[in-house]
Short mmCIF file of C-alpha atoms in Angstrom, two decimals:
data_model
loop_
_atom_site.label_atom_id
_atom_site.label_comp_id
_atom_site.label_asym_id
_atom_site.label_seq_id
_atom_site.Cartn_x
_atom_site.Cartn_y
_atom_site.Cartn_z
CA MET A 43 -15.44 15.78 9.22
CA ALA A 44 -13.58 19.03 9.42
CA ARG A 45 -10.37 17.48 10.57
CA MET A 46 -10.15 14.75 7.96
CA ASN A 47 -11.02 17.16 5.20
CA GLY A 48 -8.49 19.74 6.34
CA LYS A 49 -5.43 20.17 4.26
CA SER A 50 -2.93 20.67 6.97
CA VAL A 51 -1.06 17.69 8.24
CA LEU A 52 1.70 17.15 10.66
CA LEU A 53 4.89 15.71 9.32
CA SER A 54 8.38 16.93 9.76
CA MET A 55 8.99 19.60 7.16
CA ALA A 56 12.67 18.97 7.50
CA ALA A 57 11.99 15.33 6.70
CA TRP A 58 10.10 16.45 3.66
CA VAL A 59 12.89 18.54 2.31
CA VAL A 60 15.51 15.91 2.86
CA LEU A 61 13.47 12.89 1.81
CA THR A 62 12.86 14.50 -1.53
CA SER A 63 16.41 15.64 -1.99
CA SER A 64 18.80 13.75 -4.17
CA ALA A 65 21.28 12.96 -1.42
CA GLN A 66 21.83 9.23 -1.24
CA ALA A 67 23.34 6.98 1.37
CA GLU A 68 23.30 3.39 2.47
CA LEU A 69 20.46 2.00 4.53
CA ASP A 70 20.17 -1.56 5.67
CA ASP A 71 17.09 -3.66 6.12
CA ARG A 72 16.99 -3.31 9.90
CA SER A 73 15.61 0.18 9.49
CA ILE A 74 12.19 -0.70 8.05
CA ILE A 75 9.73 -3.09 9.68
CA ASP A 76 6.77 -4.66 7.95
CA LEU A 77 3.71 -4.48 10.17
CA THR A 78 1.65 -6.49 7.68
CA TYR A 79 0.67 -10.16 7.73
CA PRO A 80 0.69 -11.95 4.38
CA PHE A 81 -2.61 -12.80 2.73
CA ASP A 82 -2.79 -16.56 2.29
CA GLU A 83 -4.91 -19.52 3.40
CA HIS A 84 -3.91 -18.91 7.03
CA THR A 85 -5.00 -15.27 7.17
CA ILE A 86 -7.44 -14.68 10.00
CA TYR A 87 -10.85 -13.28 9.07
CA TRP A 88 -13.78 -12.19 11.19
CA PRO A 89 -16.45 -14.80 12.02
CA HIS A 90 -18.54 -15.74 8.98
CA ASN A 91 -16.22 -14.08 6.50
CA LYS A 92 -14.76 -16.42 3.91
CA PRO A 93 -11.02 -17.15 4.03
CA PHE A 94 -8.66 -15.53 1.55
CA ALA A 95 -9.16 -17.25 -1.80
CA TRP A 96 -6.25 -17.03 -4.21
CA GLU A 97 -5.66 -19.13 -7.29
CA GLN A 98 -3.12 -19.40 -10.03
CA THR A 99 -4.66 -18.74 -13.42
CA SER A 100 -1.41 -19.38 -15.35
CA TRP A 101 1.81 -20.63 -13.79
CA GLY A 102 4.47 -22.12 -16.02
CA PRO A 103 6.06 -22.02 -19.46
CA SER A 104 3.81 -20.30 -21.98
CA SER A 105 3.19 -21.25 -25.60
CA GLY A 106 5.52 -18.40 -26.48
CA GLY A 107 8.37 -20.15 -24.69
CA TYR A 108 8.70 -17.71 -21.80
CA TRP A 109 7.70 -18.22 -18.16
CA TYR A 110 4.36 -16.69 -17.23
CA ALA A 111 2.69 -16.61 -13.82
CA SER A 112 -0.58 -14.88 -12.98
CA GLY A 113 -3.28 -15.23 -10.37
CA GLN A 114 -6.53 -13.84 -9.01
CA PHE A 115 -8.14 -13.65 -5.60
CA CYS A 116 -11.24 -12.84 -3.59
CA THR A 117 -11.33 -11.33 -0.11
CA ALA A 118 -13.53 -9.57 2.38
CA GLU A 119 -12.52 -5.97 3.00
CA HIS A 120 -12.05 -6.53 6.73
CA GLY A 121 -9.67 -9.48 7.01
CA GLY A 122 -5.97 -9.85 7.69
CA THR A 123 -4.01 -6.63 8.15
CA HIS A 124 -6.57 -4.09 7.03
CA LEU A 125 -7.85 -0.56 7.45
CA ASP A 126 -11.31 0.37 8.69
CA ALA A 127 -12.35 3.48 6.77
CA PRO A 128 -14.59 5.95 8.62
CA ILE A 129 -17.67 4.82 6.67
CA HIS A 130 -17.32 1.35 8.21
CA PHE A 131 -19.16 2.58 11.31
CA ALA A 132 -20.19 6.11 10.30
CA LYS A 133 -22.80 6.70 7.60
CA ASP A 134 -21.24 9.93 6.37
CA GLY A 135 -17.64 8.96 6.96
CA LEU A 136 -14.89 8.90 4.38
CA THR A 137 -14.56 5.84 2.19
CA LEU A 138 -11.26 4.01 1.81
CA ASP A 139 -10.23 5.89 -1.34
CA GLU A 140 -11.14 9.26 0.16
CA ILE A 141 -8.74 9.26 3.12
CA PRO A 142 -6.22 12.07 2.47
CA LEU A 143 -2.73 10.76 1.76
CA GLN A 144 -1.28 12.98 4.47
CA LYS A 145 -3.23 11.01 7.06
CA LEU A 146 -1.39 7.87 5.99
CA ILE A 147 2.05 9.00 7.17
CA GLY A 148 2.71 9.93 10.75
CA PRO A 149 4.49 9.29 14.03
CA ALA A 150 3.72 6.00 15.75
CA VAL A 151 2.71 6.17 19.40
CA VAL A 152 3.02 2.64 20.78
CA ILE A 153 1.20 1.98 24.05
CA ASP A 154 2.18 -1.35 25.56
CA VAL A 155 -0.52 -3.10 27.58
CA SER A 156 0.80 -6.61 27.04
CA GLU A 157 1.33 -7.28 30.75
CA ALA A 158 -2.24 -6.30 31.60
CA ALA A 159 -3.53 -8.36 28.65
CA LYS A 160 -1.67 -11.41 29.97
CA GLN A 161 -3.74 -11.18 33.15
CA ASP A 162 -7.01 -10.41 31.38
CA ARG A 163 -7.52 -11.43 27.79
CA ASP A 164 -10.53 -9.11 27.54
CA TYR A 165 -8.47 -6.16 28.77
CA ARG A 166 -9.39 -2.70 27.56
CA MET A 167 -6.78 0.01 27.33
CA THR A 168 -7.59 2.78 29.81
CA VAL A 169 -7.10 6.52 29.79
CA ALA A 170 -4.52 5.94 32.52
CA ASP A 171 -2.55 3.72 30.12
CA ILE A 172 -2.47 6.58 27.62
CA GLN A 173 -1.56 9.10 30.28
CA GLY A 174 1.24 6.81 31.42
CA TRP A 175 2.68 6.95 27.91
CA GLU A 176 2.34 10.72 27.85
CA LYS A 177 4.07 11.01 31.19
CA ALA A 178 7.02 9.05 29.84
CA TYR A 179 7.20 10.44 26.32
CA GLY A 180 5.27 13.68 26.22
CA ARG A 181 1.91 14.67 24.84
CA ILE A 182 0.72 12.56 21.89
CA PRO A 183 1.81 14.56 18.85
CA ASP A 184 -0.65 15.91 16.34
CA GLY A 185 -0.99 13.60 13.37
CA ALA A 186 0.00 10.53 15.39
CA ILE A 187 -1.22 7.02 14.82
CA VAL A 188 -1.81 5.45 18.24
CA LEU A 189 -0.98 1.75 18.32
CA MET A 190 -2.09 -0.56 21.11
CA ARG A 191 0.40 -3.37 21.71
CA THR A 192 -1.17 -6.38 23.37
CA GLY A 193 1.30 -9.11 22.46
CA TRP A 194 -1.38 -10.93 20.47
CA GLY A 195 1.00 -11.47 17.56
CA GLN A 196 2.26 -14.53 19.41
CA PHE A 197 -1.03 -16.29 18.57
CA TRP A 198 -1.13 -15.52 14.84
CA PRO A 199 -2.17 -17.46 12.70
CA ASP A 200 -3.81 -19.79 15.24
CA ARG A 201 -7.37 -18.63 14.77
CA LYS A 202 -8.78 -20.10 17.97
CA ALA A 203 -6.00 -18.71 20.16
CA TYR A 204 -5.96 -15.34 18.41
CA LEU A 205 -9.74 -14.83 18.55
CA GLY A 206 -9.87 -16.40 21.98
CA SER A 207 -12.56 -18.95 21.32
CA GLN A 208 -12.90 -22.62 20.60
CA THR A 209 -15.79 -21.60 18.33
CA PRO A 210 -14.19 -18.70 16.47
CA ASP A 211 -17.02 -18.45 13.96
CA ASP A 212 -19.37 -17.53 16.77
CA ALA A 213 -18.82 -13.82 17.29
CA ALA A 214 -20.51 -14.02 20.68
CA THR A 215 -17.64 -16.09 22.09
CA LEU A 216 -14.57 -14.00 21.26
CA HIS A 217 -11.95 -12.94 23.80
CA PHE A 218 -9.09 -10.56 23.07
CA PRO A 219 -8.04 -7.08 24.21
CA GLY A 220 -9.07 -3.77 22.70
CA PHE A 221 -9.43 -0.05 23.39
CA SER A 222 -11.91 1.17 25.97
CA LYS A 223 -14.66 3.63 25.17
CA GLU A 224 -13.01 6.21 27.43
CA ALA A 225 -9.65 5.78 25.69
CA ALA A 226 -11.33 6.28 22.32
CA VAL A 227 -12.98 9.47 23.54
CA TYR A 228 -9.69 10.73 25.00
CA LEU A 229 -7.80 10.13 21.77
CA THR A 230 -10.41 11.48 19.37
CA SER A 231 -11.56 14.46 21.42
CA GLY A 232 -8.49 15.38 23.43
CA ARG A 233 -5.76 14.78 20.88
CA ARG A 234 -5.42 15.47 17.15
CA ILE A 235 -4.54 11.99 15.91
CA ASP A 236 -4.89 10.52 12.40
CA GLY A 237 -5.97 7.05 13.45
CA ILE A 238 -5.46 4.14 15.77
CA GLY A 239 -4.24 0.57 15.36
CA ILE A 240 -4.01 -2.72 17.22
CA ASP A 241 -2.40 -6.16 16.99
CA THR A 242 -5.70 -7.97 17.55
CA ALA A 243 -8.67 -8.57 15.27
CA SER A 244 -10.58 -5.49 16.40
CA MET A 245 -10.24 -2.06 17.99
CA ASP A 246 -13.05 -3.19 20.31
CA HIS A 247 -12.28 -6.03 22.67
CA GLY A 248 -13.67 -9.47 21.92
CA PRO A 249 -16.78 -9.30 24.15
CA SER A 250 -17.98 -6.01 22.67
CA ARG A 251 -21.51 -6.03 21.30
CA ASP A 252 -21.92 -2.37 20.39
CA PHE A 253 -18.45 -1.80 18.89
CA ILE A 254 -18.40 1.51 20.65
CA VAL A 255 -14.73 2.17 19.87
CA HIS A 256 -15.44 1.72 16.17
CA GLN A 257 -18.41 4.05 16.51
CA ILE A 258 -16.33 6.72 18.22
CA VAL A 259 -13.20 6.49 16.06
CA ASN A 260 -14.96 6.16 12.72
CA GLY A 261 -17.52 8.70 13.94
CA ALA A 262 -14.65 11.16 14.32
CA ASN A 263 -13.81 10.40 10.66
CA LEU A 264 -10.63 8.62 11.71
CA TYR A 265 -9.43 5.21 10.61
CA GLY A 266 -8.49 2.06 12.47
CA LEU A 267 -5.83 -0.52 11.66
CA GLU A 268 -6.46 -4.10 12.75
CA ASN A 269 -4.40 -7.29 12.79
CA LEU A 270 -1.13 -5.37 12.76
CA ALA A 271 1.99 -7.55 12.82
CA ASN A 272 5.30 -7.11 14.63
CA LEU A 273 4.25 -4.34 17.00
CA ASP A 274 6.70 -5.88 19.48
CA GLN A 275 9.50 -4.68 17.24
CA LEU A 276 8.57 -1.00 17.49
CA PRO A 277 9.91 1.49 20.00
CA GLN A 278 7.22 3.15 22.09
CA LYS A 279 8.15 6.45 20.51
CA GLY A 280 10.15 7.52 17.47
CA ALA A 281 9.00 5.31 14.61
CA THR A 282 7.23 6.76 11.58
CA LEU A 283 4.36 4.82 10.02
CA ILE A 284 3.53 4.71 6.34
CA LEU A 285 0.31 2.88 5.57
CA LEU A 286 -1.04 2.65 2.05
CA PRO A 287 -4.37 0.91 1.56
CA MET A 288 -5.60 -0.56 -1.69
CA LYS A 289 -7.60 2.18 -3.42
CA ILE A 290 -11.07 0.63 -3.47
CA LYS A 291 -13.59 3.17 -4.68
CA GLY A 292 -16.26 3.54 -2.05
CA GLY A 293 -14.73 0.82 0.10
CA SER A 294 -15.56 0.55 3.79
CA GLY A 295 -12.02 -0.70 4.34
CA GLY A 296 -9.53 -3.04 2.76
CA PRO A 297 -6.08 -4.56 2.64
CA VAL A 298 -3.36 -2.16 3.70
CA ARG A 299 0.42 -2.44 3.67
CA VAL A 300 1.82 -0.89 6.83
CA ILE A 301 5.51 -0.23 7.34
CA ALA A 302 7.45 1.51 10.09
CA LEU A 303 10.64 3.49 9.65
CA LEU A 304 12.71 3.12 12.77
CA PRO A 305 14.66 5.94 14.35
CA GLN A 306 18.29 5.65 13.35
CA GLU A 307 19.55 4.73 16.79
CA ILE A 308 17.41 1.62 16.98
CA LYS A 309 18.66 -1.58 15.45
CA ARG A 310 16.86 -4.85 15.76
CA MET B 635 18.95 -12.34 -7.76
CA ALA B 636 21.93 -10.94 -5.98
CA ARG B 637 20.76 -7.38 -6.22
CA MET B 638 17.23 -7.86 -4.98
CA ASN B 639 18.43 -9.99 -2.09
CA GLY B 640 21.10 -7.54 -1.06
CA LYS B 641 20.49 -5.60 2.07
CA SER B 642 21.91 -2.31 0.99
CA VAL B 643 19.58 0.22 -0.45
CA LEU B 644 19.90 3.76 -1.54
CA LEU B 645 17.88 6.29 0.30
CA SER B 646 18.99 9.49 1.83
CA MET B 647 20.34 8.71 5.28
CA ALA B 648 19.73 12.29 6.22
CA ALA B 649 16.11 11.81 5.21
CA TRP B 650 16.01 8.78 7.43
CA VAL B 651 17.25 10.60 10.44
CA VAL B 652 14.92 13.50 10.01
CA LEU B 653 11.83 11.59 8.88
CA THR B 654 12.00 9.55 12.04
CA SER B 655 12.67 12.49 14.29
CA SER B 656 9.92 14.04 16.33
CA ALA B 657 10.16 17.44 14.70
CA GLN B 658 6.77 18.41 13.33
CA ALA B 659 5.68 21.05 10.88
CA GLU B 660 2.82 21.84 8.58
CA LEU B 661 2.52 20.23 5.18
CA ASP B 662 -0.30 20.78 2.75
CA ASP B 663 -1.84 18.39 0.30
CA ARG B 664 -0.03 19.74 -2.73
CA SER B 665 3.07 17.92 -1.64
CA ILE B 666 1.89 14.34 -2.15
CA ILE B 667 0.48 12.98 -5.41
CA ASP B 668 -1.51 9.79 -5.75
CA LEU B 669 -0.29 7.80 -8.76
CA THR B 670 -3.00 5.18 -8.25
CA TYR B 671 -6.30 4.72 -10.10
CA PRO B 672 -9.25 3.65 -7.99
CA PHE B 673 -10.52 0.09 -8.24
CA ASP B 674 -14.12 0.17 -9.40
CA GLU B 675 -16.28 -1.02 -12.28
CA HIS B 676 -14.34 1.21 -14.69
CA THR B 677 -10.89 -0.11 -13.84
CA ILE B 678 -9.09 -1.35 -16.95
CA TYR B 679 -7.99 -4.99 -16.98
CA TRP B 680 -5.99 -6.97 -19.51
CA PRO B 681 -7.92 -8.80 -22.24
CA HIS B 682 -9.86 -11.80 -20.89
CA ASN B 683 -9.44 -10.81 -17.26
CA LYS B 684 -12.69 -10.19 -15.43
CA PRO B 685 -13.53 -6.64 -14.33
CA PHE B 686 -13.15 -5.60 -10.69
CA ALA B 687 -16.01 -7.17 -8.76
CA TRP B 688 -16.94 -5.44 -5.52
CA GLU B 689 -20.10 -5.86 -3.53
CA GLN B 690 -21.58 -4.56 -0.34
CA THR B 691 -22.23 -7.35 2.14
CA SER B 692 -23.77 -5.03 4.77
CA TRP B 693 -24.48 -1.35 4.28
CA GLY B 694 -26.86 0.40 6.60
CA PRO B 695 -28.22 0.52 10.15
CA SER B 696 -27.52 -2.70 12.03
CA SER B 697 -29.79 -4.55 14.41
CA GLY B 698 -27.62 -3.05 17.17
CA GLY B 699 -28.71 0.43 16.13
CA TYR B 700 -25.34 1.58 14.80
CA TRP B 701 -24.32 2.10 11.16
CA TYR B 702 -22.36 -0.77 9.67
CA ALA B 703 -20.84 -0.99 6.19
CA SER B 704 -18.75 -3.86 4.87
CA GLY B 705 -17.89 -5.29 1.49
CA GLN B 706 -15.90 -7.91 -0.40
CA PHE B 707 -14.28 -8.09 -3.80
CA CYS B 708 -12.58 -10.25 -6.40
CA THR B 709 -9.81 -9.17 -8.75
CA ALA B 710 -7.09 -10.42 -11.03
CA GLU B 711 -3.59 -9.65 -9.76
CA HIS B 712 -2.66 -7.72 -12.90
CA GLY B 713 -5.39 -5.11 -13.33
CA GLY B 714 -5.65 -1.43 -12.57
CA THR B 715 -2.63 0.19 -10.96
CA HIS B 716 -0.60 -2.87 -10.05
CA LEU B 717 2.87 -4.26 -9.56
CA ASP B 718 4.40 -7.06 -11.60
CA ALA B 719 6.56 -9.09 -9.23
CA PRO B 720 9.67 -10.71 -10.70
CA ILE B 721 8.03 -14.17 -10.73
CA HIS B 722 5.44 -12.86 -13.20
CA PHE B 723 7.90 -13.50 -16.05
CA ALA B 724 10.80 -15.23 -14.26
CA LYS B 725 10.41 -18.72 -12.81
CA ASP B 726 12.82 -18.12 -9.93
CA GLY B 727 11.94 -14.49 -9.37
CA LEU B 728 10.71 -12.93 -6.14
CA THR B 729 7.02 -13.15 -5.36
CA LEU B 730 5.00 -10.07 -4.44
CA ASP B 731 5.43 -10.54 -0.69
CA GLU B 732 9.17 -11.16 -1.00
CA ILE B 733 10.21 -7.84 -2.51
CA PRO B 734 12.38 -6.09 0.09
CA LEU B 735 10.71 -3.01 1.57
CA GLN B 736 13.76 -0.90 0.75
CA LYS B 737 13.08 -1.47 -2.95
CA LEU B 738 9.67 0.15 -2.54
CA ILE B 739 10.97 3.62 -1.71
CA GLY B 740 13.23 5.51 -4.09
CA PRO B 741 13.82 8.47 -6.35
CA ALA B 742 11.53 8.79 -9.36
CA VAL B 743 13.17 9.25 -12.75
CA VAL B 744 10.47 10.46 -15.13
CA ILE B 745 11.25 10.12 -18.83
CA ASP B 746 8.74 11.95 -20.97
CA VAL B 747 8.09 10.46 -24.41
CA SER B 748 4.59 11.85 -24.78
CA GLU B 749 5.40 13.83 -27.93
CA ALA B 750 6.82 10.77 -29.68
CA ALA B 751 3.85 8.70 -28.52
CA LYS B 752 1.47 11.24 -30.05
CA GLN B 753 3.06 10.53 -33.43
CA ASP B 754 3.24 6.77 -32.97
CA ARG B 755 0.93 5.04 -30.57
CA ASP B 756 3.11 1.93 -30.65
CA TYR B 757 6.18 3.97 -29.72
CA ARG B 758 8.93 2.27 -27.76
CA MET B 759 11.20 4.28 -25.49
CA THR B 760 14.74 4.19 -26.81
CA VAL B 761 18.15 4.21 -25.18
CA ALA B 762 18.54 7.68 -26.64
CA ASP B 763 15.46 8.81 -24.71
CA ILE B 764 17.09 7.62 -21.49
CA GLN B 765 20.39 9.20 -22.38
CA GLY B 766 18.59 12.44 -23.10
CA TRP B 767 17.26 12.41 -19.56
CA GLU B 768 20.71 11.65 -18.19
CA LYS B 769 22.21 14.49 -20.20
CA ALA B 770 19.71 16.90 -18.65
CA TYR B 771 19.57 15.55 -15.10
CA GLY B 772 22.63 13.39 -14.54
CA ARG B 773 23.17 9.66 -14.34
CA ILE B 774 20.14 7.68 -13.16
CA PRO B 775 20.71 7.29 -9.42
CA ASP B 776 21.10 3.91 -7.78
CA GLY B 777 17.82 2.71 -6.34
CA ALA B 778 15.75 4.74 -8.81
CA ILE B 779 12.37 3.78 -10.16
CA VAL B 780 12.30 4.74 -13.84
CA LEU B 781 8.91 5.94 -15.01
CA MET B 782 7.93 6.26 -18.66
CA ARG B 783 5.47 9.08 -19.24
CA THR B 784 3.45 8.61 -22.41
CA GLY B 785 0.45 10.82 -21.74
CA TRP B 786 -1.86 7.81 -21.82
CA GLY B 787 -3.63 8.92 -18.68
CA GLN B 788 -5.77 11.14 -20.90
CA PHE B 789 -7.55 8.00 -22.17
CA TRP B 790 -8.31 6.39 -18.79
CA PRO B 791 -10.88 4.84 -18.18
CA ASP B 792 -11.93 4.58 -21.83
CA ARG B 793 -10.85 0.99 -22.41
CA LYS B 794 -10.86 1.09 -26.21
CA ALA B 795 -8.88 4.32 -26.39
CA TYR B 796 -6.47 3.31 -23.64
CA LEU B 797 -5.74 -0.15 -25.04
CA GLY B 798 -5.80 1.21 -28.57
CA SER B 799 -8.25 -1.22 -30.06
CA GLN B 800 -11.91 -1.42 -31.01
CA THR B 801 -11.69 -5.04 -29.87
CA PRO B 802 -9.86 -4.60 -26.55
CA ASP B 803 -10.47 -8.19 -25.49
CA ASP B 804 -8.37 -9.38 -28.42
CA ALA B 805 -4.79 -9.06 -27.20
CA ALA B 806 -3.55 -9.29 -30.79
CA THR B 807 -5.05 -5.90 -31.63
CA LEU B 808 -3.63 -3.64 -28.91
CA HIS B 809 -1.80 -0.39 -29.57
CA PHE B 810 -0.07 1.68 -26.91
CA PRO B 811 3.52 2.71 -26.12
CA GLY B 812 6.03 0.82 -23.99
CA PHE B 813 9.71 0.36 -23.27
CA SER B 814 12.00 -1.08 -25.96
CA LYS B 815 14.09 -4.17 -25.42
CA GLU B 816 17.25 -2.07 -25.66
CA ALA B 817 15.98 0.37 -23.04
CA ALA B 818 15.21 -2.52 -20.69
CA VAL B 819 18.72 -3.90 -21.15
CA TYR B 820 20.26 -0.47 -20.58
CA LEU B 821 18.32 0.09 -17.36
CA THR B 822 18.76 -3.39 -15.88
CA SER B 823 22.37 -3.95 -16.91
CA GLY B 824 23.85 -0.49 -17.01
CA ARG B 825 22.12 1.10 -14.02
CA ARG B 826 21.25 -0.10 -10.51
CA ILE B 827 17.54 0.61 -10.47
CA ASP B 828 14.83 -0.89 -8.25
CA GLY B 829 12.11 -1.09 -10.88
CA ILE B 830 10.33 0.60 -13.75
CA GLY B 831 6.84 1.95 -14.28
CA ILE B 832 4.55 3.24 -17.01
CA ASP B 833 1.22 5.01 -17.50
CA THR B 834 -0.06 2.40 -19.97
CA ALA B 835 -1.35 -1.13 -19.46
CA SER B 836 2.04 -2.79 -20.00
CA MET B 837 5.78 -2.24 -19.87
CA ASP B 838 5.81 -3.81 -23.35
CA HIS B 839 4.12 -1.87 -26.11
CA GLY B 840 0.74 -3.06 -27.36
CA PRO B 841 1.94 -5.07 -30.38
CA SER B 842 4.44 -7.10 -28.35
CA ARG B 843 4.08 -10.87 -28.63
CA ASP B 844 7.10 -11.99 -26.62
CA PHE B 845 6.82 -9.45 -23.78
CA ILE B 846 10.56 -9.09 -23.96
CA VAL B 847 10.66 -6.10 -21.60
CA HIS B 848 8.81 -8.13 -18.96
CA GLN B 849 11.26 -10.98 -19.53
CA ILE B 850 14.27 -8.71 -19.10
CA VAL B 851 13.04 -6.64 -16.16
CA ASN B 852 11.49 -9.50 -14.19
CA GLY B 853 14.45 -11.66 -15.24
CA ALA B 854 16.71 -9.16 -13.46
CA ASN B 855 14.51 -9.70 -10.38
CA LEU B 856 13.13 -6.19 -10.68
CA TYR B 857 9.50 -5.15 -10.59
CA GLY B 858 7.29 -3.22 -12.98
CA LEU B 859 4.46 -0.81 -12.25
CA GLU B 860 1.63 -0.57 -14.77
CA ASN B 861 -1.38 1.69 -15.23
CA LEU B 862 0.19 4.47 -13.16
CA ALA B 863 -1.96 7.59 -12.82
CA ASN B 864 -1.03 11.26 -12.84
CA LEU B 865 2.52 10.91 -14.17
CA ASP B 866 1.96 14.27 -15.86
CA GLN B 867 2.01 15.85 -12.41
CA LEU B 868 5.52 14.69 -11.59
CA PRO B 869 8.74 16.60 -12.19
CA GLN B 870 11.24 14.75 -14.36
CA LYS B 871 13.58 14.63 -11.40
CA GLY B 872 13.27 15.16 -7.67
CA ALA B 873 10.17 13.25 -6.58
CA THR B 874 10.39 10.31 -4.20
CA LEU B 875 8.14 7.31 -4.79
CA ILE B 876 6.64 5.14 -2.09
CA LEU B 877 4.83 2.09 -3.43
CA LEU B 878 3.30 -0.46 -1.10
CA PRO B 879 1.69 -3.51 -2.70
CA MET B 880 -0.87 -5.72 -1.03
CA LYS B 881 1.08 -8.52 0.67
CA ILE B 882 -0.20 -11.54 -1.26
CA LYS B 883 1.80 -14.59 -0.26
CA GLY B 884 3.33 -16.09 -3.39
CA GLY B 885 1.60 -13.55 -5.61
CA SER B 886 2.85 -12.85 -9.13
CA GLY B 887 1.73 -9.26 -8.66
CA GLY B 888 -1.17 -7.34 -7.27
CA PRO B 889 -2.80 -4.05 -6.38
CA VAL B 890 -0.33 -1.41 -5.26
CA ARG B 891 -0.80 2.07 -3.84
CA VAL B 892 1.79 4.39 -5.34
CA ILE B 893 2.40 7.89 -4.03
CA ALA B 894 4.97 10.54 -4.91
CA LEU B 895 6.44 13.05 -2.49
CA LEU B 896 7.23 16.21 -4.42
CA PRO B 897 10.34 18.26 -3.86
CA GLN B 898 9.50 21.21 -1.67
CA GLU B 899 9.93 23.82 -4.36
CA ILE B 900 7.26 22.29 -6.55
CA LYS B 901 3.64 23.20 -6.02
CA ARG B 902 0.85 22.01 -8.25
#
């Protein structure tokens, strides 16, 4: 609890000063990546959750002569690209609206296990995978958001392929990669991160029954991001994430828009 | 259309370089302001729209022995703190998911008309109000988001007071301030802004019947932000807005999380 409630946060102070200055220059669209899948009828939800339900309530010329379009929708909190708030798996954890804004901006640490996941679709990221990243790029910085890249985006929005089951509404049959318990402990106890994220449906791998990674991460009052898009477009180090969830009072999680600012030298 | 589809955007390139660098420093929570109201049973919706409907689907110890909390909700696109996408009032306008990410980050121009609105609760911001800001702070920068501060946050979440009617479900009886037609023309034709925003329920003032400001702003393929919170905590110049809407495919608008980064010299 102490960490999430603390006021200090790690972000470049220089960035702060300059971002809020009035200096202006050109920036093209290669410099921001959207890590968010759209919400529509194809959006993948967890077994037994209803699909995204959106409907037009008005859509056309109005009696006043002007065009008018408006809609409404229903959704589970934990479908599509979404955030798991700490209370999702921790009774006294923060709710979605309570996560400090400073925890929603931070450096992206991208750990690529896609080769291992090709060999084993139930692969769990190991401590050695994390240490391999640290050997190449240095210690995981304070305030980081640690993203596990499995390559699963290639299956979206094919629900059976993505969830790894011919019976994707049976949670006992799922197969996809996730974090290991030991990796979760390493990240939450040994490093001062803000949260973790993954490009599969869950921080825990498909066969998990105890959701131990959720228990550990949310138990540390940290958040998880699931069903992230386009992780293959991020550098392993150097991008900055900004993730702003819908502000649902008391929510256990919910839709989040996640974007990545690329370092200047990287162009897609 | 041309502007919104263009790739160039105005953001400090220096900010870009530094924000995405690995330099880290301390930042405390006074430097980011949340301009978003929570979604809950008190959230104010437009007449005839249903209130925010959220429910817990699981909330307690699970059969597996661990805590598990999950919920679901239904909402209209245009309630609470939300974004009006161009298609809301323009047949060929961009939908919510199509707005370029670069348009969602920009300098905040805050024009304070709260004194005038105290005298006239149907007040409409004039071109002179905008020119007054420009005289004090310089020409509205390209890529700006122009925010009208009316002081209406003091009434939230009292629906009758905020919408200015004892019969707030009768749209013909509403009274609150908004932009004038002439101000909308000035901003969309004379300046290169990304969007506008207001701390009332609508860009158009309560008595509007033709929603001409919506027609002009959305017609220019620009977005509007409504029911913004905490505008009284922003400086008139110098803050940077980041606004990330839920990515509803084809949406005419939807929930948006809006935050402001304050210039370093300002502490609340």
